Coordinates of C-alpha atoms and ligand atoms in Angstrom, one line a residue:
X1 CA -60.6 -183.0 25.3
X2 CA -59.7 -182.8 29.3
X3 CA -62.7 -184.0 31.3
X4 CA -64.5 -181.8 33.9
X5 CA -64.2 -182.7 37.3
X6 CA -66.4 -183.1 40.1
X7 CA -64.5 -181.1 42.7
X8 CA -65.3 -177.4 43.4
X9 CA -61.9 -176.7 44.9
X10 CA -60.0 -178.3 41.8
X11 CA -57.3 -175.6 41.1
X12 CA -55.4 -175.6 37.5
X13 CA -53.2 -173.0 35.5
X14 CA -49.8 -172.0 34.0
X15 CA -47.1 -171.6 36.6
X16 CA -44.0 -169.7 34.9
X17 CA -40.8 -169.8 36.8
X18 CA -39.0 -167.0 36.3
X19 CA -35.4 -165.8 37.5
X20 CA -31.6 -165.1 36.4
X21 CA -30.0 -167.5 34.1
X22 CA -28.2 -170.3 35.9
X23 CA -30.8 -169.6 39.0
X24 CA -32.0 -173.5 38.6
X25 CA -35.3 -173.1 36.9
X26 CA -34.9 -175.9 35.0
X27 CA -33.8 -178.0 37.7
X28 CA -36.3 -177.1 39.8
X29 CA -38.7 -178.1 37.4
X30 CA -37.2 -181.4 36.5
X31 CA -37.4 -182.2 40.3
X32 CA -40.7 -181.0 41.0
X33 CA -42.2 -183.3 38.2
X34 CA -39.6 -186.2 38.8
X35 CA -38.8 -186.4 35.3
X36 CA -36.4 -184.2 33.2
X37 CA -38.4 -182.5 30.4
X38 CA -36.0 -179.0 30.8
X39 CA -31.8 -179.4 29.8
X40 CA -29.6 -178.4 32.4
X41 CA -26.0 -177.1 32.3
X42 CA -23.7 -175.3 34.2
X43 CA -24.0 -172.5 31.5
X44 CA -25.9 -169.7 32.2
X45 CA -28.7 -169.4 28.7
X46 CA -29.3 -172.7 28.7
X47 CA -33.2 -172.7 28.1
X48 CA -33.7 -171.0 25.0
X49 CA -37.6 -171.3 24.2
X50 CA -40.4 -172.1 27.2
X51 CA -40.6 -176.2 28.0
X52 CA -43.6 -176.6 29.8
X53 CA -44.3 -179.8 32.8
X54 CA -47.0 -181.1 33.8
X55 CA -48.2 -182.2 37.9
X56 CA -51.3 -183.3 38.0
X57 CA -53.3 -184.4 41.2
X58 CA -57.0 -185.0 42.5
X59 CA -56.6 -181.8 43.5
X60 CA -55.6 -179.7 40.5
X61 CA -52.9 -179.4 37.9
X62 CA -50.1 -177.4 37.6
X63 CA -48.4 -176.7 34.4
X64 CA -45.0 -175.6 34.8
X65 CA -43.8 -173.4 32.5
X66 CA -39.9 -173.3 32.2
X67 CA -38.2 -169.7 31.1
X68 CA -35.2 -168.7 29.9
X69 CA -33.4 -166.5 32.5
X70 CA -33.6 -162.9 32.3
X71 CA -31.4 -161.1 29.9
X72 CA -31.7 -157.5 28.4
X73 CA -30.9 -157.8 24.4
X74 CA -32.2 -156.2 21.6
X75 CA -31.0 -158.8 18.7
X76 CA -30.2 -162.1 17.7
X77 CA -31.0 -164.8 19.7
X78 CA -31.0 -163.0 23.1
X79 CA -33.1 -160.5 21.7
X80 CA -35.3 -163.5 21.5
X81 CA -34.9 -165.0 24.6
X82 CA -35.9 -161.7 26.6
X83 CA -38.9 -161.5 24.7
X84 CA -39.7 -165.5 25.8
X85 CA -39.0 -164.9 29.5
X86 CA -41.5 -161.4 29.0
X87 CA -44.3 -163.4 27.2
X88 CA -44.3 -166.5 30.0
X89 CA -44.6 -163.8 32.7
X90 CA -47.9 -162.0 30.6
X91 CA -49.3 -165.5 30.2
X92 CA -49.0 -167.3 33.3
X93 CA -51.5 -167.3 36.0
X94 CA -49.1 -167.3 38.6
X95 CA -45.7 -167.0 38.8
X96 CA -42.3 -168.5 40.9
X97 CA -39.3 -166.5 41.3
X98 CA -36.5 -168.4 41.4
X99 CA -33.8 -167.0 43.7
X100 CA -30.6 -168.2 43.7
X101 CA -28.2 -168.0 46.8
X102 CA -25.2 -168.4 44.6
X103 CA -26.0 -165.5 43.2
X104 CA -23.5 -163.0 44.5
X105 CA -25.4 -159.4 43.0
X106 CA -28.7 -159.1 45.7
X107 CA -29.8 -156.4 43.2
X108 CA -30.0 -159.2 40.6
X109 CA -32.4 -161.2 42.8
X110 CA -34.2 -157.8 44.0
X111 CA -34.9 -157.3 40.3
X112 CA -36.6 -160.6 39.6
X113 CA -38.7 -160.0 42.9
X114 CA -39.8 -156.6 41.7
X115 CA -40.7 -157.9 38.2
X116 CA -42.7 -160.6 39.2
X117 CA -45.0 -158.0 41.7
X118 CA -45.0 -155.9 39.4
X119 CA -46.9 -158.6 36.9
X120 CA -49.7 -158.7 39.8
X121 CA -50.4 -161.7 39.4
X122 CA -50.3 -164.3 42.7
X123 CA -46.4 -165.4 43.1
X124 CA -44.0 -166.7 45.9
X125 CA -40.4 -167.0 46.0
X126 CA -37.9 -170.1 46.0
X127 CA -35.1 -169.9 47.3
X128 CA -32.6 -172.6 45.4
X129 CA -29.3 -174.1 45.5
X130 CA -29.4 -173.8 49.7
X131 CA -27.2 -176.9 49.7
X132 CA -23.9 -174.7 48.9
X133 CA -23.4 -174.3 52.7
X134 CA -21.0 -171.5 53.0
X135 CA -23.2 -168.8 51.1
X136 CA -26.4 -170.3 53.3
X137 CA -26.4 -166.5 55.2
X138 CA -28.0 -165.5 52.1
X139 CA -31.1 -167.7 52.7
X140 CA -32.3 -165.2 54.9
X141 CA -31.6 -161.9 52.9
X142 CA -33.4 -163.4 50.3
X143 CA -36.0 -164.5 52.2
X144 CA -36.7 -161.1 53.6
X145 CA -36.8 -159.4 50.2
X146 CA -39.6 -161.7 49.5
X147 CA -41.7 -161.1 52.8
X148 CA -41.2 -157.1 52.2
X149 CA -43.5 -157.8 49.2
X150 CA -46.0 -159.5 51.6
X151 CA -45.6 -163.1 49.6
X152 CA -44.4 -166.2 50.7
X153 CA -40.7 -167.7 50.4
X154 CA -39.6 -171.5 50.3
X155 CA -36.3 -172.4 50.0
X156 CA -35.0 -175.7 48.7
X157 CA -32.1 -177.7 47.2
X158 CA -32.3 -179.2 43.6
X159 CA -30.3 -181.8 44.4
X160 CA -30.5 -182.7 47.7
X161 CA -34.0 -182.1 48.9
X162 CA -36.4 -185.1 49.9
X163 CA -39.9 -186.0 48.9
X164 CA -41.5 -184.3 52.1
X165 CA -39.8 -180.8 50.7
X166 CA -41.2 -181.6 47.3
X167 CA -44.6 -182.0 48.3
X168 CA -44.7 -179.1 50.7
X169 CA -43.4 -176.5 47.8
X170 CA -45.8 -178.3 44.8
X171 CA -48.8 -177.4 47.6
X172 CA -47.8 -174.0 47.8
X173 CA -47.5 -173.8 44.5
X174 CA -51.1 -175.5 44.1
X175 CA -52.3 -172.7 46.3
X176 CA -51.8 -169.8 44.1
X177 CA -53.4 -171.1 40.8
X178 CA -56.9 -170.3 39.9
X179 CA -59.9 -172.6 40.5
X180 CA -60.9 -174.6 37.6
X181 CA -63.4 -176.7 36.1
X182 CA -60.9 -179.0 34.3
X183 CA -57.4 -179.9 34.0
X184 CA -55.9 -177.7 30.7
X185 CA -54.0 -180.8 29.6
X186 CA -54.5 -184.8 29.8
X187 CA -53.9 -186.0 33.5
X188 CA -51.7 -189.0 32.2
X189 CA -48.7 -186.4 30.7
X190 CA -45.8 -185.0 32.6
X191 CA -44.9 -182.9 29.3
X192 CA -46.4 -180.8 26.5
X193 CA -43.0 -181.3 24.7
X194 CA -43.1 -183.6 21.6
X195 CA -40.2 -186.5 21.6
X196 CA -38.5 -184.8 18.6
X197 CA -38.5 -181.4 20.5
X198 CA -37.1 -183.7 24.0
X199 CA -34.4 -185.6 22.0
X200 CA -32.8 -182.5 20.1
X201 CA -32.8 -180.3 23.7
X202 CA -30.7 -183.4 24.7
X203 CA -28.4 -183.3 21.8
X204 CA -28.4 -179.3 22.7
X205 CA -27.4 -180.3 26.1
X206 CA -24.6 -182.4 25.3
X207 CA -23.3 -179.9 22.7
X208 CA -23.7 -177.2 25.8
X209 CA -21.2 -179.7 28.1
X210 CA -18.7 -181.3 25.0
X211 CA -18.0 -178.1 23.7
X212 CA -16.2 -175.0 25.0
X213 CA -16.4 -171.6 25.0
X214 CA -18.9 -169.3 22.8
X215 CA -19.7 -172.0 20.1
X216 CA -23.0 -173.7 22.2
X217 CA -24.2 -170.1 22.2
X218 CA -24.5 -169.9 18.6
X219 CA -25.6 -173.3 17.8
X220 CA -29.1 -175.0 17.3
X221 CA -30.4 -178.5 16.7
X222 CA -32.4 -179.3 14.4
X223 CA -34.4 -182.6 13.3
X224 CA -34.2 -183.4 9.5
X225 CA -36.0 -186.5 10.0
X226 CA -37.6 -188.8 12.4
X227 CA -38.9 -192.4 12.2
X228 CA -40.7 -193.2 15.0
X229 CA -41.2 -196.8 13.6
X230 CA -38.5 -197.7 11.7
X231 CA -37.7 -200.9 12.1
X232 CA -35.6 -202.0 13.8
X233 CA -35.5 -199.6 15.7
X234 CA -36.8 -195.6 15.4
X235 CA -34.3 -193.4 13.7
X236 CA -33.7 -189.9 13.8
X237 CA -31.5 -187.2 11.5
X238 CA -30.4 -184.1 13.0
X239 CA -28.2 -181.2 11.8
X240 CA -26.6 -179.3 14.1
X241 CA -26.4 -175.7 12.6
X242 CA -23.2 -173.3 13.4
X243 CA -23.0 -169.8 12.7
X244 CA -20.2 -169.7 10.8
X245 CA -17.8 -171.9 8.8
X246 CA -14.8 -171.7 11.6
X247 CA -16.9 -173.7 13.8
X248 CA -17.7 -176.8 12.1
X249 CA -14.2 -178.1 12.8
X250 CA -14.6 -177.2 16.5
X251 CA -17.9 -179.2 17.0
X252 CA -16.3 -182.0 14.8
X253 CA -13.2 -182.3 16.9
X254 CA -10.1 -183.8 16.3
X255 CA -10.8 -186.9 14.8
X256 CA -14.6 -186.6 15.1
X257 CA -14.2 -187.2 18.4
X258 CA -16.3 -184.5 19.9
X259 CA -19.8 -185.2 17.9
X260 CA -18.6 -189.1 18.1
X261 CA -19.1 -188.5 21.9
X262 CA -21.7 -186.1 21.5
X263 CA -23.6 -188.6 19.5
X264 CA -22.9 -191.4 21.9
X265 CA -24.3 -189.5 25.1
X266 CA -27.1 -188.1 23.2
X267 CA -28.2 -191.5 22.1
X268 CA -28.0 -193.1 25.6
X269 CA -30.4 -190.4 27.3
X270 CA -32.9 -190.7 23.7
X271 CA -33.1 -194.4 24.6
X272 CA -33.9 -193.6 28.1
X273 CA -36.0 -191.1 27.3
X274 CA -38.3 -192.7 24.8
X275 CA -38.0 -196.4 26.3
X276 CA -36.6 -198.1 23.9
X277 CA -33.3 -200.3 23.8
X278 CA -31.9 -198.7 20.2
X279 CA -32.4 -195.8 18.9
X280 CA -30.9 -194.8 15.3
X281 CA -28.9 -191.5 15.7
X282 CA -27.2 -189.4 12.3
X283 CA -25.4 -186.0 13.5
X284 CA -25.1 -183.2 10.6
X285 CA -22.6 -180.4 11.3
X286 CA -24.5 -177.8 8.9
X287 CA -23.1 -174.1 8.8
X288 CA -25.9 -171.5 7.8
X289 CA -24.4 -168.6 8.5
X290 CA -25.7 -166.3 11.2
X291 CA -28.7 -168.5 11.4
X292 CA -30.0 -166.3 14.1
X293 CA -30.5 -163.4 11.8
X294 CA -32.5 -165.4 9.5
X295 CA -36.2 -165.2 10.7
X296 CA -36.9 -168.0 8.5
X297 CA -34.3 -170.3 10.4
X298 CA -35.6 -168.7 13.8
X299 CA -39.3 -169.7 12.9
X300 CA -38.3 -173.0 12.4
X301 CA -36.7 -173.6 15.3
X302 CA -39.2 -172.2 17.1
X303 CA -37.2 -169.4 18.1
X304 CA -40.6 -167.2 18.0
X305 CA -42.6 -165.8 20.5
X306 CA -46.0 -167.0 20.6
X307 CA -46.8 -163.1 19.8
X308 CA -44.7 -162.4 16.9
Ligands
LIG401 N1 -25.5 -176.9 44.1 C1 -26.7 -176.8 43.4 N2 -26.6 -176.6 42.1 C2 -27.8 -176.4 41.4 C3 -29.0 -176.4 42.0 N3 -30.0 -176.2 41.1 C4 -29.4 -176.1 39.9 N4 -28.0 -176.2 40.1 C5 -27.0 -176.1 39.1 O1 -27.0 -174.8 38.5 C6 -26.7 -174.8 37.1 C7 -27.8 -174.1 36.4 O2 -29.0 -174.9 36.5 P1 -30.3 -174.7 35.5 O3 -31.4 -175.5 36.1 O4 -29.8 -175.0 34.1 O5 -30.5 -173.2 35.6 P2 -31.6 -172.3 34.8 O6 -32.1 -171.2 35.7 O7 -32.6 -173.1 34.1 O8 -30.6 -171.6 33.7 P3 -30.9 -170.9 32.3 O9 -31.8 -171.9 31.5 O10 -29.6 -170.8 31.7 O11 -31.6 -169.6 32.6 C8 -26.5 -176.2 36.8 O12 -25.1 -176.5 36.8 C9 -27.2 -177.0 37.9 O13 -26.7 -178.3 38.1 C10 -29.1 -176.7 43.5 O14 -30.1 -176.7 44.1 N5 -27.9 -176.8 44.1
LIG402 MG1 -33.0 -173.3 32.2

């Protein structure tokens, strides 16, 4: 149980950050709490199911609810991931669009604006990836769209911004959540995500970068087993699942040399991320075919909405 607290201005809710994929949600989120909880590639449909973080002050908390990017599907796994990035919008107090400046259609960043007022819930706009100079005219386009709906627009770089920035965009993102009589979750977390969920998004992650082409889009991770307290050291089994048989030798590599490195850079961020010297890592290439047909398969990866 959270405790109340003795402040009547203490603010608290669910802050979902909503944009185009590849608009730098994730990244935005991993900088804002200083930790990474949400995978990152270069791949647009990275984040598959909502990762929530957690910032917590004296003054209120904010919990940070990562989407995937906007897509329009009607099956399979996109089908799916439109229906996440709908659901975080209905359930979030307040909302972030995040507005890319490498984003070349302004119609795709007008959409995300209108979508979010439309919700009528409190929002402002962030403008991201302002470090990529030459497209920096586009700060202030952006910028405007967002003022023509009467709400306020930051702008900021993932990757290069300071602490200063940080603080002044978590404040304005303090600003719009509803007063509260408690934190929704324990002060002391930066995550809602359990370690199994953390360390198979990294192996995701690393399957995303390793391997080319369409076969990350049609993969999942899934734990088979974890031992927390194995000794000597905790040990987890995870199948990757493929779609279809042609792509088990494609994730295998020649040699074994793509899950050998997928494997090996997996188990370095696991260590990091759960603070231990060693951890035990087994990689299963299993092929289920058109495992995001199966709603069984989808319910067990999670692949559900909170709705459904
Ligand atoms: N130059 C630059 N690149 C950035 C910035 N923020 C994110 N990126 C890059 O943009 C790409 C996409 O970032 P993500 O954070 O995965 O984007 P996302 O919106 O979560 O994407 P989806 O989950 O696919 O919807 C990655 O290659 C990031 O490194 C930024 O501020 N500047
Ligand atoms: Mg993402």
């Amino acid at each position: 149980m959270t405790q109340k607290v003795n402040n009547p201005n203490y603010k608290a809710g669910y802050l979902g950050l909503i944009g185009q994929p590849n608009a730098g949600k994730s990244s935005l989120l991993n900088f804002l709490i200083s930790e990474k909880v949400s995978i990152v590639t270069n791949k647009p449909q990275t984040t598959r199911r909502r990762v929530m973080g957690l910032h917590s002050t004296d003054a209120g908390q904010i919990v940070f609810v990562d989407a995937p990017g906007l897509i329009k599907s009607t099956s399979g796994l996109n089908s799916f991931l439109q229906k996440e990035a709908e659901e975080v919008i209905q359930s979030s107090d307040a909302l972030v669009a995040v507005l890319s400046i490498d984003e070349s259609d302004a119609a795709r960043n007008e959409e995300i604006i209108d979508l979010v007022h439309r919700s009528n819930k409190p929002w402002i706009g962030v403008i991201t990836k302002t470090d990529i100079t030459e497209k920096s005219h586009r700060i202030l386009i952006i910028k405007d769209m967002v003022e023509m709906k009467g709400m306020k627009a930051l702008s900021i770089s993932n990757t290069k911004a300071n602490k200063d920035e940080r603080h002044e965009l978590l404040e304005q993102m303090m600003n719009i959540l509803p007063i509260s009589e408690a934190p929704l979750f324990d002060t002391e977390l930066y995550t809602t995500e359990s370690m199994r969920n953390l360390a198979e998004e990294i192996i995701r992650e690393k399957c995303f970068e390793i391997l080319n082409f369409e076969i990350p889009y049609q993969l999942a991770v899934q734990t088979r087993k974890f031992d927390e307290d194995a000794k000597p050291c905790p040990k987890l089994y995870v199948d990757i699942l493929v779609a279809r048989d042609s792509h088990k030798p494609i994730v295998v590599g020649k040699g074994g040399a793509n899950i050998k490195k997928i494997g090996e850079e997996s188990r370095a961020e696991i260590q990091k991320m759960m603070d231990v010297q060693k951890v035990y890592l087994e990689l299963n290439v299993v092929v289920k075919d058109n495992w995001y047909e199966n709603k069984t398969t989808m319910k067990e990866l999670k692949y559900v909405t909170k709705s459904e």
